[in-house]
């Protein structure tokens, strides 16, 4: 028999169930699909460690259910939520407020409820920055960075790279205009005096082998922020023969230790890491937004390893 997935209705049911559930559910993740999410195990470990008497659940909410689900969250006095695919962008129209980061990125991955109002935040960029420091012991400001993709995750990552004044930023996207728009939106950050020879500090490039080949020689960090590699049989977004030992490779995909891009990096003699550390740090930052206290990072890490 097909397992019934929880829907927005299940949030309704939750209102009645609250008395029976111990500890009470006051946090969760909305997604469609959402079964793959590691956030419940990570956040529940943090709640337990901090002796906060509530739990975090996953909710399968379809796009058409989102508005109703938000209304229920307000009524049920949730502390907050995480948003995952496909709600990070569309949720903005239902929120009561967003921070500056969300305004620029156009996507929220964290919601905090404040006196019945829903406020959106985005912790992906800062989570990425902390992950890179942890994995490679370097700061974004010291790096020339190639970002693959121009969707929600790429916009958060690219903005963070720009804010931290990275040495160079290159955006490669399938739909070239989208990559170009993202690069242009960050132009102000790159007007400073850093000069690095014949290559521009900020640029969008087409998703083409020749363009990758040229850029690899002129970057230190390659970031995959596309879903390429998520599905069985996917090829690496950049083949091993185009990579080189001097680059660091960060794949935001975390479902696999050895994504196709990571395998290609290893084959090329490059250092590589998957997106688990970004997941951890964006989750820790979300916890800090909800509770205004330091997140128990090591307990959260252990819960998702
Ligand atoms: P999104 O908004 O849908 O954007 C997807 C991007 O990938 C677009 O730029 C799209 O290009 C590109 N793309 C899709 N299929 C492609 C293909 N076959 N070849 C080349 N480019 C392709 O998605 P998102 O929310 O940014 O998420 C992207 C990835 O980031 C996901 O895999 C997710 O797992 C990961 N992520 C990880 C974390 C973490 O904590 N580790 C957090 C957030 C996201 P077009 O514009 O041409 O369509």
Coordinates of C-alpha atoms and ligand atoms in Angstrom, one line a residue:
X1 CA 0.0 0.0 0.0
X2 CA 1.3 3.5 -0.9
X3 CA 2.3 5.4 2.2
X4 CA 0.1 8.5 2.7
X5 CA 2.2 11.6 2.6
X6 CA 1.5 14.3 5.1
X7 CA 0.0 17.4 3.5
X8 CA -1.1 20.9 4.6
X9 CA -4.1 19.1 6.1
X10 CA -1.8 17.3 8.4
X11 CA -0.9 20.7 9.8
X12 CA -4.6 21.0 10.7
X13 CA -4.6 17.6 12.2
X14 CA -1.5 18.7 14.1
X15 CA -3.5 21.3 15.9
X16 CA -5.5 18.6 17.6
X17 CA -2.6 16.3 18.0
X18 CA -0.5 18.9 19.8
X19 CA -1.8 17.7 23.2
X20 CA -0.8 14.1 22.4
X21 CA 2.7 14.8 21.0
X22 CA 5.5 15.2 23.4
X23 CA 7.5 17.3 23.0
X24 CA 5.2 19.5 21.0
X25 CA 6.0 20.3 17.3
X26 CA 6.9 23.9 16.9
X27 CA 9.4 23.8 14.0
X28 CA 9.6 22.0 10.6
X29 CA 10.5 22.0 7.0
X30 CA 8.1 22.5 4.1
X31 CA 9.0 20.9 0.8
X32 CA 7.7 18.9 -2.2
X33 CA 9.4 16.4 -2.1
X34 CA 10.6 16.6 1.5
X35 CA 11.3 13.0 2.5
X36 CA 15.0 13.3 1.7
X37 CA 15.5 16.2 4.1
X38 CA 18.1 15.7 6.8
X39 CA 17.0 18.8 8.7
X40 CA 14.7 17.0 11.2
X41 CA 17.4 14.7 12.5
X42 CA 19.9 17.6 12.7
X43 CA 17.5 20.1 14.4
X44 CA 16.0 17.6 16.8
X45 CA 19.4 16.7 18.0
X46 CA 20.1 20.4 18.6
X47 CA 16.8 20.9 20.5
X48 CA 17.5 17.9 22.7
X49 CA 21.0 19.0 23.5
X50 CA 19.8 22.5 24.4
X51 CA 16.9 21.0 26.5
X52 CA 14.3 22.9 24.4
X53 CA 11.0 21.1 24.9
X54 CA 9.8 21.0 21.3
X55 CA 10.4 19.0 18.1
X56 CA 11.0 19.6 14.4
X57 CA 9.0 17.7 11.8
X58 CA 8.9 17.5 8.0
X59 CA 5.8 18.5 6.0
X60 CA 5.0 17.6 2.5
X61 CA 3.4 20.8 1.2
X62 CA 2.5 21.2 -2.4
X63 CA 2.8 24.7 -4.0
X64 CA -1.0 25.1 -4.0
X65 CA -1.1 24.3 -0.2
X66 CA 1.5 26.8 0.8
X67 CA -0.6 29.8 1.7
X68 CA -3.0 27.7 3.8
X69 CA 0.0 26.0 5.5
X70 CA 1.5 29.4 6.4
X71 CA -1.8 30.5 7.9
X72 CA -1.9 27.4 10.1
X73 CA 1.7 27.9 11.2
X74 CA 0.8 31.4 12.4
X75 CA -2.2 30.0 14.3
X76 CA -0.2 27.2 15.8
X77 CA 2.5 29.6 17.1
X78 CA 5.4 27.8 15.5
X79 CA 8.8 29.2 16.3
X80 CA 9.8 28.9 12.6
X81 CA 10.4 26.8 9.5
X82 CA 12.9 25.8 6.9
X83 CA 11.8 25.9 3.2
X84 CA 13.2 23.7 0.6
X85 CA 12.4 23.0 -3.1
X86 CA 10.1 24.4 -4.6
X87 CA 9.1 27.0 -2.0
X88 CA 12.1 29.1 -1.4
X89 CA 11.1 31.7 -4.0
X90 CA 7.3 31.5 -4.1
X91 CA 7.0 31.8 -0.3
X92 CA 8.1 35.4 -0.4
X93 CA 4.6 36.6 -1.5
X94 CA 3.1 35.1 1.6
X95 CA 5.6 36.4 4.2
X96 CA 5.0 39.5 6.3
X97 CA 8.6 40.6 6.1
X98 CA 12.0 39.7 4.7
X99 CA 15.6 40.7 5.5
X100 CA 18.0 42.5 3.1
X101 CA 19.6 39.3 2.1
X102 CA 16.4 37.7 1.0
X103 CA 15.5 40.8 -0.9
X104 CA 18.7 40.6 -2.9
X105 CA 18.6 36.8 -3.4
X106 CA 14.9 36.6 -4.1
X107 CA 14.7 33.4 -2.0
X108 CA 14.2 32.5 1.7
X109 CA 15.2 29.2 3.4
X110 CA 14.4 30.1 6.9
X111 CA 11.2 31.6 8.5
X112 CA 10.9 33.0 12.0
X113 CA 7.5 33.8 13.5
X114 CA 7.4 36.9 15.5
X115 CA 4.0 37.8 17.2
X116 CA 2.1 35.9 14.5
X117 CA 4.1 37.5 11.6
X118 CA 6.3 35.4 9.3
X119 CA 9.7 36.8 8.6
X120 CA 12.0 35.4 5.9
X121 CA 15.8 34.9 6.1
X122 CA 18.4 33.2 3.9
X123 CA 21.3 31.4 5.6
X124 CA 22.6 29.5 2.5
X125 CA 25.3 32.1 1.7
X126 CA 26.8 32.3 5.2
X127 CA 26.4 28.6 5.6
X128 CA 28.4 28.1 2.4
X129 CA 31.1 30.5 3.5
X130 CA 31.6 28.7 6.8
X131 CA 31.6 25.4 5.0
X132 CA 34.4 26.5 2.6
X133 CA 36.5 27.7 5.6
X134 CA 36.0 24.4 7.4
X135 CA 36.7 22.2 4.4
X136 CA 39.6 24.0 2.8
X137 CA 40.9 26.4 5.6
X138 CA 40.5 29.5 3.3
X139 CA 38.3 32.5 3.3
X140 CA 36.2 33.6 0.3
X141 CA 37.9 36.9 0.2
X142 CA 41.2 35.2 -0.8
X143 CA 39.6 33.2 -3.7
X144 CA 38.9 33.4 -7.4
X145 CA 35.6 31.6 -7.6
X146 CA 33.6 29.9 -10.4
X147 CA 30.0 29.3 -9.5
X148 CA 28.0 26.8 -11.6
X149 CA 24.3 27.8 -11.8
X150 CA 22.2 31.0 -11.3
X151 CA 19.3 29.6 -9.3
X152 CA 18.4 30.2 -5.6
X153 CA 21.5 28.5 -4.1
X154 CA 23.8 30.2 -6.7
X155 CA 22.4 33.6 -6.0
X156 CA 22.9 33.2 -2.2
X157 CA 26.5 31.9 -2.8
X158 CA 27.4 34.5 -5.3
X159 CA 26.1 37.3 -3.1
X160 CA 28.1 36.0 -0.1
X161 CA 31.3 35.8 -2.3
X162 CA 30.7 39.4 -3.4
X163 CA 30.0 40.6 0.2
X164 CA 33.2 39.0 1.4
X165 CA 35.0 40.8 -1.5
X166 CA 36.4 37.7 -3.2
X167 CA 39.2 38.2 -5.7
X168 CA 37.2 37.1 -8.7
X169 CA 33.7 35.8 -9.4
X170 CA 32.6 33.9 -12.5
X171 CA 29.1 32.7 -13.1
X172 CA 28.4 29.9 -15.5
X173 CA 24.8 29.0 -16.3
X174 CA 22.9 27.1 -18.9
X175 CA 20.6 30.0 -19.6
X176 CA 23.3 32.5 -20.2
X177 CA 21.1 35.6 -19.6
X178 CA 20.3 34.4 -16.1
X179 CA 24.0 34.2 -15.3
X180 CA 24.5 37.6 -16.8
X181 CA 21.7 39.1 -14.7
X182 CA 23.2 37.6 -11.6
X183 CA 26.6 39.0 -12.4
X184 CA 25.2 42.4 -13.2
X185 CA 23.3 42.5 -9.9
X186 CA 26.6 42.2 -8.1
X187 CA 28.5 44.8 -10.1
X188 CA 28.7 47.4 -7.3
X189 CA 30.7 45.0 -5.1
X190 CA 33.4 44.6 -7.7
X191 CA 34.2 48.3 -8.5
X192 CA 37.2 48.2 -6.1
X193 CA 40.8 48.5 -7.1
X194 CA 41.8 44.8 -7.1
X195 CA 43.5 44.1 -10.4
X196 CA 44.4 40.6 -11.5
X197 CA 45.8 40.7 -15.0
X198 CA 43.9 40.2 -18.2
X199 CA 40.7 38.5 -16.7
X200 CA 37.8 40.6 -15.4
X201 CA 37.0 40.4 -11.7
X202 CA 33.3 39.7 -12.4
X203 CA 31.9 37.9 -15.4
X204 CA 29.2 35.6 -16.7
X205 CA 30.3 32.8 -19.1
X206 CA 28.3 30.4 -21.3
X207 CA 27.9 26.7 -20.2
X208 CA 30.6 25.5 -22.7
X209 CA 33.6 23.4 -22.5
X210 CA 35.9 26.0 -24.0
X211 CA 34.8 28.6 -21.5
X212 CA 35.3 26.2 -18.6
X213 CA 38.8 25.2 -19.8
X214 CA 39.9 28.9 -19.9
X215 CA 38.4 29.7 -16.5
X216 CA 39.8 26.7 -14.6
X217 CA 43.3 28.2 -15.1
X218 CA 42.0 31.4 -13.6
X219 CA 40.1 30.3 -10.5
X220 CA 40.9 28.6 -7.2
X221 CA 37.4 27.3 -6.2
X222 CA 34.7 25.7 -8.3
X223 CA 31.2 25.5 -6.8
X224 CA 28.5 23.3 -8.2
X225 CA 25.1 24.9 -7.3
X226 CA 23.1 23.1 -9.9
X227 CA 21.3 19.8 -9.4
X228 CA 23.6 18.2 -11.9
X229 CA 24.9 15.1 -10.1
X230 CA 21.8 14.6 -8.0
X231 CA 20.4 11.9 -10.2
X232 CA 21.8 8.5 -10.9
X233 CA 23.6 8.5 -14.3
X234 CA 24.3 12.2 -14.2
X235 CA 27.7 13.1 -15.7
X236 CA 30.0 15.6 -13.9
X237 CA 29.1 19.2 -14.8
X238 CA 32.8 19.7 -15.5
X239 CA 34.7 16.6 -16.8
X240 CA 37.9 15.5 -15.0
X241 CA 40.1 16.4 -18.0
X242 CA 39.2 20.1 -17.6
X243 CA 39.9 20.2 -13.8
X244 CA 43.3 20.7 -12.4
X245 CA 45.2 19.9 -9.1
X246 CA 45.3 23.6 -8.0
X247 CA 41.5 24.0 -7.8
X248 CA 39.3 23.3 -4.8
X249 CA 35.9 21.8 -5.7
X250 CA 32.8 22.3 -3.6
X251 CA 29.6 20.4 -4.6
X252 CA 26.5 21.7 -2.8
X253 CA 24.9 18.3 -3.4
X254 CA 25.0 16.3 -0.2
X255 CA 23.0 13.2 -1.0
X256 CA 26.2 11.4 -2.0
X257 CA 29.8 11.5 -0.6
X258 CA 31.2 11.0 -4.1
X259 CA 29.1 13.0 -6.5
X260 CA 30.2 12.9 -10.2
X261 CA 31.9 16.3 -9.8
X262 CA 33.8 15.1 -6.7
X263 CA 34.9 11.9 -8.5
X264 CA 36.1 14.1 -11.4
X265 CA 38.0 16.4 -9.0
X266 CA 39.7 13.4 -7.3
X267 CA 40.6 12.0 -10.7
X268 CA 42.2 15.4 -11.5
X269 CA 44.1 15.5 -8.3
X270 CA 42.0 18.3 -6.8
X271 CA 40.6 18.7 -3.3
X272 CA 36.9 18.3 -3.1
X273 CA 34.0 18.4 -0.6
X274 CA 30.3 17.7 -0.8
X275 CA 27.4 19.9 0.5
X276 CA 27.0 18.3 3.9
X277 CA 29.0 21.0 5.6
X278 CA 26.9 23.8 4.0
X279 CA 23.7 22.0 5.1
X280 CA 25.1 21.8 8.7
X281 CA 26.1 25.5 8.8
X282 CA 23.0 26.9 7.2
X283 CA 21.0 24.8 9.7
X284 CA 23.1 26.1 12.7
X285 CA 22.5 29.7 11.5
X286 CA 18.8 28.9 11.3
X287 CA 18.8 27.6 14.9
X288 CA 20.5 30.8 16.0
X289 CA 17.8 32.9 14.2
X290 CA 15.0 31.0 15.9
X291 CA 16.5 30.9 19.4
X292 CA 19.0 33.7 19.6
X293 CA 21.6 31.4 21.1
X294 CA 24.6 29.5 19.8
X295 CA 23.8 26.2 18.0
X296 CA 25.4 23.0 19.3
X297 CA 27.3 22.4 16.1
X298 CA 29.1 19.2 16.9
X299 CA 25.8 17.5 18.0
X300 CA 24.2 18.6 14.8
X301 CA 27.1 17.4 12.7
X302 CA 27.0 14.0 14.4
X303 CA 23.3 13.7 13.6
X304 CA 23.8 14.0 9.8
X305 CA 27.0 12.1 9.3
Ligands
LIG1 P1 17.2 26.2 -8.7 O1 16.8 27.5 -8.2 O2 16.2 25.4 -9.4 O3 18.4 26.4 -9.8 C1 19.0 25.4 -10.5 C2 20.1 25.9 -11.3 O4 20.8 24.8 -11.9 C3 19.7 26.8 -12.5 O5 20.7 27.8 -12.6 C4 19.7 25.9 -13.7 O6 20.1 26.5 -14.9 C5 20.8 24.9 -13.3 N1 20.6 23.6 -14.0 C6 19.6 22.8 -13.8 N2 19.7 21.6 -14.5 C7 20.9 21.8 -15.2 C8 21.6 21.0 -16.1 N3 21.1 19.8 -16.5 N4 22.7 21.5 -16.7 C9 23.2 22.7 -16.3 N5 22.6 23.5 -15.4 C10 21.4 23.1 -14.9 O7 17.8 25.2 -7.6 P2 18.6 25.7 -6.3 O8 17.6 25.9 -5.2 O9 19.5 26.8 -6.6 O10 19.4 24.3 -5.9 C11 20.5 23.9 -6.7 C12 21.3 22.9 -6.0 O11 21.8 23.4 -4.8 C13 20.5 21.6 -5.6 O12 21.1 20.5 -6.1 C14 20.5 21.6 -4.0 O13 20.7 20.2 -3.6 C15 21.8 22.4 -3.7 N6 21.6 23.1 -2.4 C16 22.4 22.6 -1.4 C17 22.3 23.2 -0.1 C18 23.2 22.7 1.0 O14 22.9 23.1 2.2 N7 24.1 21.9 0.8 C19 21.5 24.3 0.0 C20 20.7 24.8 -1.0 C21 20.8 24.1 -2.3 P3 19.0 27.3 -15.9 O15 18.9 28.6 -15.3 O16 19.6 27.3 -17.2 O17 17.7 26.5 -15.8

